[in-house]
Tab-separated table of C-alpha atoms in Angstrom:
chain	number	residue	atom	x	y	z
A	23	UNK	CA	-32.727	15.585	61.258
A	24	UNK	CA	-36.030	13.973	59.590
A	25	UNK	CA	-35.018	10.609	57.837
A	26	UNK	CA	-37.620	7.849	55.851
A	27	UNK	CA	-38.328	5.208	57.882
A	28	UNK	CA	-37.616	6.503	60.784
A	29	UNK	CA	-40.680	7.110	62.716
A	30	UNK	CA	-39.042	10.396	64.582
A	31	UNK	CA	-36.889	12.778	63.457
A	32	UNK	CA	-33.505	12.399	65.251
A	33	UNK	CA	-31.236	14.652	67.250
A	34	UNK	CA	-27.597	14.613	66.008
A	35	UNK	CA	-24.865	16.188	67.491
A	36	UNK	CA	-21.438	16.403	66.797
A	37	UNK	CA	-19.745	13.337	69.159
A	38	UNK	CA	-22.993	12.764	70.926
A	39	UNK	CA	-25.244	9.220	70.763
A	40	UNK	CA	-28.533	9.115	69.237
A	41	UNK	CA	-30.700	7.796	72.009
A	42	UNK	CA	-33.488	5.288	69.759
A	43	UNK	CA	-31.809	5.482	66.248
A	44	UNK	CA	-28.437	3.630	66.644
A	45	UNK	CA	-27.789	3.299	62.930
A	46	UNK	CA	-27.899	6.956	62.611
A	47	UNK	CA	-24.846	9.383	63.591
A	48	UNK	CA	-23.355	12.746	63.071
A	49	UNK	CA	-21.313	13.421	60.258
A	50	UNK	CA	-19.476	16.636	59.981
A	51	UNK	CA	-16.575	19.437	61.527
A	52	UNK	CA	-19.357	20.488	63.430
A	53	UNK	CA	-22.441	22.899	63.646
A	54	UNK	CA	-20.495	26.289	63.597
A	55	UNK	CA	-19.035	25.388	60.055
A	56	UNK	CA	-22.495	24.741	58.805
A	57	UNK	CA	-22.076	20.879	58.563
A	58	UNK	CA	-25.212	18.772	58.779
A	59	UNK	CA	-23.961	14.916	58.030
A	60	UNK	CA	-25.342	11.962	58.268
A	61	UNK	CA	-24.128	8.541	58.450
A	62	UNK	CA	-26.722	5.992	58.198
A	63	UNK	CA	-25.800	2.031	58.575
A	64	UNK	CA	-27.924	-1.252	57.483
A	65	UNK	CA	-29.875	1.030	55.092
A	66	UNK	CA	-33.171	-0.687	53.897
A	67	UNK	CA	-35.131	0.066	50.944
A	68	UNK	CA	-37.697	2.070	53.154
A	69	UNK	CA	-35.129	4.729	53.677
A	70	UNK	CA	-35.591	5.642	50.471
A	71	UNK	CA	-36.681	9.110	49.882
A	72	UNK	CA	-36.155	12.813	50.688
A	73	UNK	CA	-33.790	13.217	53.981
A	74	UNK	CA	-34.473	17.004	55.779
A	75	UNK	CA	-31.611	18.402	57.956
A	76	UNK	CA	-32.627	21.609	60.088
A	77	UNK	CA	-29.855	22.951	61.900
A	78	UNK	CA	-30.346	25.367	65.042
A	79	UNK	CA	-28.702	28.227	66.327
A	80	UNK	CA	-28.357	30.412	69.820
A	81	UNK	CA	-30.319	33.542	68.199
A	82	UNK	CA	-33.693	31.216	67.697
A	83	UNK	CA	-33.455	31.409	64.232
A	84	UNK	CA	-33.225	27.600	62.014
A	85	UNK	CA	-32.106	26.737	58.618
A	86	UNK	CA	-32.675	23.781	56.851
A	87	UNK	CA	-31.847	21.807	53.967
A	88	UNK	CA	-33.148	18.441	51.965
A	89	UNK	CA	-30.994	16.216	49.990
A	90	UNK	CA	-32.792	12.740	48.013
A	91	UNK	CA	-31.497	9.655	49.251
A	92	UNK	CA	-32.096	6.831	46.470
A	93	UNK	CA	-31.935	3.020	47.431
A	94	UNK	CA	-30.678	1.251	44.329
A	95	UNK	CA	-32.924	-1.557	43.321
A	96	UNK	CA	-32.167	-4.127	41.082
A	97	UNK	CA	-34.813	-4.310	38.118
A	98	UNK	CA	-36.075	-7.624	36.516
A	99	UNK	CA	-33.827	-8.916	33.326
A	100	UNK	CA	-34.196	-7.136	30.633
A	101	UNK	CA	-36.982	-8.694	28.014
A	102	UNK	CA	-36.186	-9.491	24.451
A	103	UNK	CA	-39.348	-9.141	22.116
A	104	UNK	CA	-39.688	-9.665	18.567
A	105	UNK	CA	-42.306	-6.975	16.716
A	106	UNK	CA	-42.001	-7.813	12.895
A	107	UNK	CA	-41.622	-10.996	11.805
A	108	UNK	CA	-43.838	-12.154	15.141
A	109	UNK	CA	-41.276	-15.481	14.454
A	110	UNK	CA	-38.976	-16.194	16.999
A	111	UNK	CA	-36.529	-15.547	14.217
A	112	UNK	CA	-35.962	-19.180	12.693
A	113	UNK	CA	-37.479	-18.754	9.269
A	114	UNK	CA	-35.743	-15.099	8.897
A	115	UNK	CA	-33.850	-14.589	5.564
A	116	UNK	CA	-30.835	-12.725	4.711
A	117	UNK	CA	-32.172	-9.381	3.591
A	118	UNK	CA	-35.096	-9.335	6.066
A	119	UNK	CA	-35.849	-6.714	8.447
A	120	UNK	CA	-36.623	-6.737	12.219
A	121	UNK	CA	-37.839	-5.052	14.396
A	122	UNK	CA	-37.008	-6.081	18.424
A	123	UNK	CA	-38.088	-4.401	21.867
A	124	UNK	CA	-35.843	-4.805	24.836
A	125	UNK	CA	-37.532	-3.322	28.108
A	126	UNK	CA	-36.100	-3.565	31.614
A	127	UNK	CA	-38.739	-3.025	34.204
A	128	UNK	CA	-39.135	-1.525	37.832
A	129	UNK	CA	-35.636	-0.314	38.627
A	130	UNK	CA	-34.279	2.113	41.022
A	131	UNK	CA	-32.346	4.432	39.717
A	132	UNK	CA	-33.783	4.006	35.990
A	133	UNK	CA	-31.308	1.515	33.978
A	134	UNK	CA	-29.286	1.893	30.327
A	135	UNK	CA	-29.882	-0.051	27.126
A	136	UNK	CA	-26.906	-1.512	25.123
A	137	UNK	CA	-27.258	-3.728	21.809
A	138	UNK	CA	-25.005	-6.133	20.744
A	139	UNK	CA	-24.281	-7.831	17.423
A	140	UNK	CA	-22.421	-11.145	18.085
A	141	UNK	CA	-19.182	-8.694	20.237
A	142	UNK	CA	-20.136	-5.586	18.299
A	143	UNK	CA	-22.029	-2.868	19.258
A	144	UNK	CA	-24.857	-1.428	17.644
A	145	UNK	CA	-25.683	1.785	16.827
A	146	UNK	CA	-27.659	1.921	14.145
A	147	UNK	CA	-31.518	1.934	14.248
A	148	UNK	CA	-32.076	2.376	17.870
A	149	UNK	CA	-35.028	4.138	19.202
A	150	UNK	CA	-35.256	6.930	21.972
A	151	UNK	CA	-35.493	5.193	25.244
A	152	UNK	CA	-39.186	5.361	26.961
A	153	UNK	CA	-38.603	6.017	30.066
A	154	UNK	CA	-41.870	5.216	32.618
A	155	UNK	CA	-41.944	6.499	36.539
A	156	UNK	CA	-43.800	4.661	38.500
A	157	UNK	CA	-44.255	4.257	41.953
A	158	UNK	CA	-41.621	4.628	44.850
A	159	UNK	CA	-39.211	5.894	42.290
A	160	UNK	CA	-39.246	2.612	39.939
A	161	UNK	CA	-38.362	3.799	36.683
A	162	UNK	CA	-39.358	1.091	33.615
A	163	UNK	CA	-36.731	1.644	30.113
A	164	UNK	CA	-37.566	0.364	26.729
A	165	UNK	CA	-36.320	0.750	23.309
A	166	UNK	CA	-37.230	-0.735	19.819
A	167	UNK	CA	-34.210	-1.686	16.941
A	168	UNK	CA	-35.012	-1.842	13.413
A	169	UNK	CA	-32.182	-3.992	11.827
A	170	UNK	CA	-31.276	-5.501	7.964
A	171	UNK	CA	-30.556	-9.056	8.695
A	172	UNK	CA	-26.923	-10.237	6.635
A	173	UNK	CA	-25.798	-13.328	6.031
A	174	UNK	CA	-22.805	-12.354	8.566
A	175	UNK	CA	-25.715	-12.153	11.244
A	176	UNK	CA	-26.187	-15.539	11.433
A	177	UNK	CA	-25.043	-17.651	14.270
A	178	UNK	CA	-24.498	-14.482	16.546
A	179	UNK	CA	-26.222	-13.859	19.218
A	180	UNK	CA	-28.898	-10.551	19.249
A	181	UNK	CA	-27.836	-8.865	22.906
A	182	UNK	CA	-30.070	-6.517	25.091
A	183	UNK	CA	-27.536	-5.651	27.556
A	184	UNK	CA	-29.057	-3.400	30.946
A	185	UNK	CA	-26.913	-1.352	32.984
A	186	UNK	CA	-27.363	-1.064	36.712
A	187	UNK	CA	-25.400	-1.091	39.912
A	188	UNK	CA	-27.786	-3.863	41.048
A	189	UNK	CA	-28.005	-5.691	38.226
A	190	UNK	CA	-25.091	-8.467	37.888
A	191	UNK	CA	-24.485	-11.017	35.072
A	192	UNK	CA	-25.918	-13.091	34.012
A	193	UNK	CA	-29.036	-11.639	34.777
A	194	UNK	CA	-28.485	-8.374	33.307
A	195	UNK	CA	-29.329	-9.541	29.298
A	196	UNK	CA	-31.239	-11.207	27.183
A	197	UNK	CA	-29.895	-13.240	23.692
A	198	UNK	CA	-31.331	-13.991	20.996
A	199	UNK	CA	-29.379	-16.482	18.640
A	200	UNK	CA	-30.340	-15.140	14.802
A	201	UNK	CA	-30.617	-18.566	12.526
A	202	UNK	CA	-30.286	-16.282	8.909
A	203	UNK	CA	-31.329	-18.566	5.524
A	204	UNK	CA	-29.114	-17.496	2.881
A	205	UNK	CA	-27.670	-18.535	-0.372
A	206	UNK	CA	-24.173	-20.113	-1.102
A	207	UNK	CA	-22.179	-17.033	-1.350
A	208	UNK	CA	-19.610	-16.077	-4.123
A	209	UNK	CA	-15.755	-16.279	-3.406
A	210	UNK	CA	-13.452	-13.089	-3.596
A	211	UNK	CA	-11.239	-15.167	-6.616
A	212	UNK	CA	-10.945	-18.764	-7.513
A	213	UNK	CA	-9.662	-21.848	-5.424
A	214	UNK	CA	-6.461	-23.495	-5.719
A	215	UNK	CA	-6.036	-26.929	-4.581
A	216	UNK	CA	-1.622	-27.076	-4.485
A	217	UNK	CA	0.862	-29.739	-3.611
A	218	UNK	CA	-0.779	-32.295	-5.031
A	219	UNK	CA	1.537	-35.430	-6.118
A	220	UNK	CA	1.496	-37.305	-9.751
A	221	UNK	CA	0.027	-41.094	-9.271
A	222	UNK	CA	-0.769	-40.578	-5.863
A	223	UNK	CA	-4.344	-39.807	-4.570
A	224	UNK	CA	-5.458	-36.186	-4.470
A	225	UNK	CA	-8.445	-34.709	-2.589
A	226	UNK	CA	-9.539	-31.808	-3.454
A	227	UNK	CA	-11.612	-29.717	-0.520
A	228	UNK	CA	-13.849	-26.683	-1.192
A	229	UNK	CA	-15.310	-25.030	1.713
A	230	UNK	CA	-18.840	-22.922	0.897
A	231	UNK	CA	-21.304	-20.541	3.193
A	232	UNK	CA	-24.872	-21.119	3.261
A	233	UNK	CA	-28.052	-22.022	5.052
A	234	UNK	CA	-29.551	-24.118	4.508
A	235	UNK	CA	-27.414	-27.044	3.888
A	236	UNK	CA	-25.944	-27.271	0.185
A	237	UNK	CA	-26.235	-29.699	-2.287
A	238	UNK	CA	-22.885	-30.256	-4.190
A	239	UNK	CA	-22.630	-31.354	-7.676
A	240	UNK	CA	-19.179	-31.090	-9.286
A	241	UNK	CA	-18.186	-31.438	-12.423
A	242	UNK	CA	-14.901	-32.581	-14.355
A	243	UNK	CA	-14.731	-31.839	-17.843
A	244	UNK	CA	-18.121	-32.668	-19.500
A	245	UNK	CA	-18.787	-35.189	-17.035
A	246	UNK	CA	-20.815	-34.550	-13.553
A	247	UNK	CA	-20.679	-36.479	-10.367
A	248	UNK	CA	-22.678	-36.393	-7.361
A	249	UNK	CA	-22.594	-36.699	-3.355
A	250	UNK	CA	-23.255	-40.557	-2.544
A	251	UNK	CA	-22.828	-41.701	-6.503
A	252	UNK	CA	-19.077	-43.249	-7.299
A	253	UNK	CA	-17.814	-43.296	-10.419
A	254	UNK	CA	-18.068	-46.156	-12.351
A	255	UNK	CA	-14.513	-46.141	-13.147
A	256	UNK	CA	-13.533	-45.298	-9.674
A	257	UNK	CA	-11.510	-42.164	-10.859
A	258	UNK	CA	-13.337	-39.352	-9.399
A	259	UNK	CA	-15.205	-40.069	-5.695
A	260	UNK	CA	-17.285	-37.223	-4.003
A	261	UNK	CA	-17.262	-37.573	-0.535
A	262	UNK	CA	-19.744	-37.021	1.678
A	263	UNK	CA	-19.867	-32.888	3.082
A	264	UNK	CA	-19.723	-32.233	6.559
A	265	UNK	CA	-20.154	-28.311	8.388
A	266	UNK	CA	-17.149	-26.751	9.502
A	267	UNK	CA	-18.916	-24.297	11.663
A	268	UNK	CA	-21.457	-22.273	11.467
A	269	UNK	CA	-23.086	-22.045	7.712
A	270	UNK	CA	-19.979	-23.763	6.326
A	271	UNK	CA	-19.391	-26.354	4.744
A	272	UNK	CA	-16.884	-28.637	3.283
A	273	UNK	CA	-17.075	-30.777	0.132
A	274	UNK	CA	-14.375	-33.067	-0.883
A	275	UNK	CA	-13.601	-34.281	-4.579
A	276	UNK	CA	-11.012	-37.678	-4.392
A	277	UNK	CA	-9.154	-38.064	-7.841
A	278	UNK	CA	-7.084	-41.816	-7.958
A	279	UNK	CA	-3.980	-41.838	-9.401
A	280	UNK	CA	-4.059	-38.264	-9.990
A	281	UNK	CA	-2.045	-37.820	-13.595
A	282	UNK	CA	-0.894	-34.717	-15.737
A	283	UNK	CA	-4.187	-34.739	-17.577
A	284	UNK	CA	-6.285	-33.974	-14.275
A	285	UNK	CA	-3.727	-31.123	-13.796
A	286	UNK	CA	-4.452	-29.942	-16.939
A	287	UNK	CA	-8.044	-30.282	-16.488
A	288	UNK	CA	-10.648	-27.539	-15.406
A	289	UNK	CA	-13.126	-28.194	-12.434
A	290	UNK	CA	-16.338	-26.699	-11.226
A	291	UNK	CA	-18.235	-27.102	-8.301
A	292	UNK	CA	-21.911	-26.341	-8.078
A	293	UNK	CA	-23.521	-25.775	-4.332
A	294	UNK	CA	-27.523	-24.920	-4.182
A	295	UNK	CA	-30.290	-24.449	-1.739
A	296	UNK	CA	-33.434	-23.402	-1.540
A	297	UNK	CA	-32.171	-20.055	-1.832
A	298	UNK	CA	-30.516	-19.963	-5.226
A	299	UNK	CA	-27.417	-22.053	-6.580
A	300	UNK	CA	-23.818	-20.679	-7.501
A	301	UNK	CA	-20.552	-22.312	-9.769
A	302	UNK	CA	-17.236	-22.053	-8.217
A	303	UNK	CA	-14.558	-22.572	-10.489
A	304	UNK	CA	-11.577	-24.539	-8.976
A	305	UNK	CA	-7.760	-25.392	-10.175
A	306	UNK	CA	-5.528	-28.138	-9.077
A	307	UNK	CA	-1.933	-27.963	-9.121
A	308	UNK	CA	1.617	-29.664	-7.906
A	309	UNK	CA	3.234	-26.997	-6.948
A	310	UNK	CA	3.133	-25.185	-3.758
A	311	UNK	CA	2.944	-21.556	-4.606
A	312	UNK	CA	-0.599	-20.237	-5.559
A	313	UNK	CA	-0.274	-19.040	-9.024
A	314	UNK	CA	-1.144	-15.636	-7.812
A	315	UNK	CA	1.900	-15.448	-5.789
A	316	UNK	CA	4.109	-16.921	-8.905
A	317	UNK	CA	2.435	-13.977	-11.167
A	318	UNK	CA	3.273	-11.572	-8.175
A	319	UNK	CA	6.815	-12.787	-8.754
A	320	UNK	CA	7.126	-12.546	-12.525
A	321	UNK	CA	5.719	-8.872	-12.782
A	322	UNK	CA	8.450	-8.168	-10.260
A	323	UNK	CA	10.958	-9.155	-12.201
A	324	UNK	CA	9.937	-7.826	-15.005
A	325	UNK	CA	9.642	-4.795	-13.862
A	326	UNK	CA	12.836	-4.719	-12.512
A	327	UNK	CA	14.579	-5.653	-15.788
A	328	UNK	CA	13.070	-3.120	-17.588
A	329	UNK	CA	14.332	-1.007	-15.160
A	330	UNK	CA	17.875	-2.029	-16.062
A	331	UNK	CA	17.528	-2.221	-19.684
A	332	UNK	CA	16.147	2.130	-19.305
A	333	UNK	CA	19.181	2.616	-17.387
A	334	UNK	CA	21.797	1.123	-19.618
A	335	UNK	CA	19.779	2.447	-22.190
A	336	UNK	CA	20.294	5.452	-21.262
A	337	UNK	CA	23.701	5.236	-20.446
A	338	UNK	CA	24.978	4.447	-23.164
A	339	UNK	CA	23.211	7.500	-25.387
A	340	UNK	CA	24.368	9.810	-22.902
A	341	UNK	CA	28.263	8.434	-23.413
A	342	UNK	CA	27.157	8.261	-26.874
A	343	UNK	CA	26.523	12.039	-27.463
A	344	UNK	CA	28.596	13.280	-23.970
A	345	UNK	CA	25.603	14.289	-21.953
A	346	UNK	CA	24.962	14.185	-18.211
A	347	UNK	CA	27.576	12.981	-16.495
A	348	UNK	CA	30.047	11.957	-19.543
A	349	UNK	CA	30.129	15.687	-20.573
A	350	UNK	CA	33.354	15.822	-18.918
A	351	UNK	CA	34.732	12.315	-20.588
A	352	UNK	CA	33.804	13.286	-24.258
A	353	UNK	CA	35.929	16.743	-24.337
A	354	UNK	CA	39.029	14.731	-22.816
A	355	UNK	CA	38.532	12.470	-25.686
A	356	UNK	CA	38.284	14.553	-28.068
A	357	UNK	CA	41.664	16.309	-26.310
A	358	UNK	CA	43.205	12.526	-26.269
A	359	UNK	CA	42.610	12.281	-30.265
A	360	UNK	CA	43.603	15.070	-31.271
A	361	UNK	CA	47.226	15.128	-29.672
A	362	UNK	CA	47.306	10.973	-31.052
A	363	UNK	CA	46.710	12.261	-34.131
A	364	UNK	CA	49.551	15.072	-33.967
A	365	UNK	CA	51.687	12.092	-32.476
A	366	UNK	CA	51.304	9.414	-34.943
A	367	UNK	CA	51.793	11.785	-38.030
A	368	UNK	CA	54.979	13.108	-36.445
A	369	UNK	CA	56.231	9.451	-36.263
A	370	UNK	CA	54.472	8.628	-39.765
A	371	UNK	CA	56.990	7.853	-42.535
A	372	UNK	CA	56.567	7.065	-46.197
A	373	UNK	CA	56.025	3.201	-47.103
A	374	UNK	CA	55.206	2.027	-43.688
A	375	UNK	CA	51.425	0.440	-42.533
A	376	UNK	CA	50.646	0.132	-46.063
A	377	UNK	CA	47.415	-1.475	-46.836
A	378	UNK	CA	45.970	-0.845	-43.396
A	379	UNK	CA	42.977	1.020	-42.668
A	380	UNK	CA	43.116	4.609	-42.028
A	381	UNK	CA	41.091	5.501	-38.967
A	382	UNK	CA	42.507	8.693	-38.314
A	383	UNK	CA	40.602	11.902	-38.667
A	384	UNK	CA	41.067	12.955	-42.458
A	385	UNK	CA	42.448	16.540	-42.963
A	386	UNK	CA	42.169	18.233	-46.122
A	387	UNK	CA	45.659	20.009	-47.218
A	388	UNK	CA	43.911	22.701	-49.633
A	389	UNK	CA	42.480	23.826	-46.130
A	390	UNK	CA	45.460	24.226	-44.003
A	391	UNK	CA	47.275	26.219	-46.628
A	392	UNK	CA	43.853	27.877	-48.564
A	393	UNK	CA	44.658	31.136	-46.658
A	394	UNK	CA	48.251	31.425	-47.249
A	395	UNK	CA	47.712	31.026	-50.780
A	396	UNK	CA	44.983	32.925	-50.764
A	397	UNK	CA	45.740	35.771	-49.343
A	398	UNK	CA	47.540	38.581	-51.508
A	399	UNK	CA	49.303	41.332	-50.737
A	400	UNK	CA	48.594	44.478	-49.517
A	401	UNK	CA	48.231	47.585	-51.866
A	402	UNK	CA	50.676	49.233	-49.876
A	403	UNK	CA	53.804	46.866	-50.830
A	404	UNK	CA	52.745	47.160	-54.579
A	405	UNK	CA	55.536	49.732	-55.902
A	406	UNK	CA	55.453	53.017	-56.602
A	407	UNK	CA	54.114	54.937	-60.036
A	408	UNK	CA	55.878	57.954	-59.436
A	409	UNK	CA	59.341	55.845	-59.645
A	410	UNK	CA	59.972	56.632	-55.896
A	411	UNK	CA	61.099	52.879	-55.232
A	412	UNK	CA	63.584	51.089	-52.766
A	413	UNK	CA	66.594	49.981	-53.968
A	414	UNK	CA	67.383	46.110	-54.538
A	415	UNK	CA	69.239	45.890	-51.886
A	416	UNK	CA	66.595	47.030	-49.352
A	417	UNK	CA	64.114	44.693	-51.344
A	418	UNK	CA	66.366	42.077	-50.383
A	419	UNK	CA	66.768	43.155	-47.022
A	420	UNK	CA	62.994	42.828	-46.804
A	421	UNK	CA	62.114	39.788	-48.672
A	422	UNK	CA	60.172	37.609	-46.910
A	423	UNK	CA	61.701	34.090	-46.517
A	424	UNK	CA	60.660	31.679	-48.741
A	425	UNK	CA	59.179	28.512	-48.063
A	426	UNK	CA	59.695	25.396	-50.736
A	427	UNK	CA	56.589	22.249	-50.253
A	428	UNK	CA	57.713	19.184	-51.610
A	429	UNK	CA	55.337	16.603	-52.550
A	430	UNK	CA	56.178	13.054	-52.200
A	431	UNK	CA	53.344	10.543	-53.189
A	432	UNK	CA	53.490	7.097	-52.847
A	433	UNK	CA	50.773	4.614	-53.613
A	434	UNK	CA	50.794	0.960	-52.142
A	435	UNK	CA	50.984	-2.050	-54.544
A	436	UNK	CA	48.271	-3.126	-56.194
A	437	UNK	CA	48.063	-6.281	-54.051
A	438	UNK	CA	47.838	-4.385	-51.148
A	439	UNK	CA	45.818	-1.477	-52.261
A	440	UNK	CA	42.301	-1.430	-50.679
A	441	UNK	CA	39.905	1.232	-52.428
A	442	UNK	CA	40.980	4.357	-53.693
A	443	UNK	CA	42.869	5.257	-50.279
A	444	UNK	CA	46.469	7.221	-51.527
A	445	UNK	CA	49.096	8.849	-49.093
A	446	UNK	CA	50.333	11.686	-49.974
A	447	UNK	CA	53.322	13.451	-47.456
A	448	UNK	CA	54.874	16.825	-47.893
A	449	UNK	CA	57.789	17.879	-46.525
A	450	UNK	CA	58.806	21.198	-45.952
A	451	UNK	CA	62.551	22.595	-46.678
A	452	UNK	CA	63.588	26.255	-45.334
A	453	UNK	CA	66.713	27.463	-48.012
A	454	UNK	CA	69.741	28.683	-46.100
A	455	UNK	CA	69.829	32.920	-46.641
A	456	UNK	CA	73.334	34.604	-47.585
A	457	UNK	CA	72.676	37.688	-45.212
A	458	UNK	CA	70.654	37.573	-41.744
A	459	UNK	CA	66.988	38.476	-41.521
A	460	UNK	CA	64.910	39.722	-38.755
A	461	UNK	CA	63.058	37.218	-37.182
A	462	UNK	CA	60.282	38.024	-34.699
A	463	UNK	CA	61.735	36.202	-31.165
A	464	UNK	CA	60.127	32.953	-31.026
A	465	UNK	CA	58.504	32.233	-27.737
A	466	UNK	CA	57.776	28.982	-28.005
A	467	UNK	CA	59.485	26.050	-30.872
A	468	UNK	CA	56.116	24.589	-32.944
A	469	UNK	CA	56.543	22.062	-35.740
A	470	UNK	CA	53.830	21.058	-37.340
A	471	UNK	CA	52.710	18.212	-39.491
A	472	UNK	CA	50.535	18.071	-42.240
A	473	UNK	CA	49.198	14.656	-43.305
A	474	UNK	CA	47.594	14.680	-46.953
A	475	UNK	CA	44.545	12.721	-48.162
A	476	UNK	CA	45.226	12.074	-52.047
A	477	UNK	CA	42.401	10.385	-53.383
């Protein structure tokens, strides 16, 4: 076996020592199985390269194969360089496009490069890696990054990390902290200072993001108040602003002896730096919940109330019209009304309930008896013109039963009379007959009552 770094070929055999090369030993299950393996201890950099294994046989033929032994060598720590702008990045502004180059030199095997902004991996704006092979199988890799700066990049580390088996932290990365300058940033919604107490000192703290540090001016109504300039009346005091971390700054307005008039006022804060200025609207309140939360609750309650009113209105409408689930109730109500009307008519007597309002349905007696009164006898019942008429006895036997209608009308006394409501009662009298008359069999005895309304 020919090994880089060894002056001579090494003869390996299963279970036999290797004179002159104690670090090299045979590895495998035997020549008869075609195994030609090497176990090499104490690897040195000079052992990097091609290993040739030659397997001899009894028929004097030989078989040889090559393999590559790579001895890892850590590359130099990555280097991070600004291509544009040429400066180190201290005067960078929001919206600027920057280009950087990261390089990891003389590594074996070749390293790989990864970019980060803060804890986020950068996947956009990267060029294809450039790989250069040098002597002794050393490789140099480099990659460019082009990025448009954002305000959120300020204060974060831009890092290039080289991944290599022999390169360990912290030597495997190069970082640069970005300082991005930008105008004060807007809010998504107006600021609300809650929980203030009338009659006590109130402090309104507002946070503004900007770089460099903004200057602050408070405006209450039509009056303006500046940091470092006390109010002559000592009512409003602008305290010194301070940093809350990163590019966030706090400005505090102190209100002495807070009153209801102070709560009703509108407050504005103007923050300005070399890159621009912005005005912020502030509300103060003695409530502990923001106005948005109160408004949301009110909207929810109104929505529920509207739903309840709509359900009640639909239920009343359906009950009045006998729709949907009230269809059966309307039918039963009509039946009970008819039965009640019949019963009241039966139990009613003349002279009772005088002067009371009649709420029962009015039935026209003409409509009840119209069919009987208007019915004409059939032509067959007329006497024959040829004189072949039946005897008087037969006529008497076949004479239909006569019904006498007696109409009794009573008027309520004038002092109890309301409107033109006159009640007329009708009694039906059936006269007795001297001779039996054939009657149809009555299946069910029914009594009919008619209430006659006279007006």
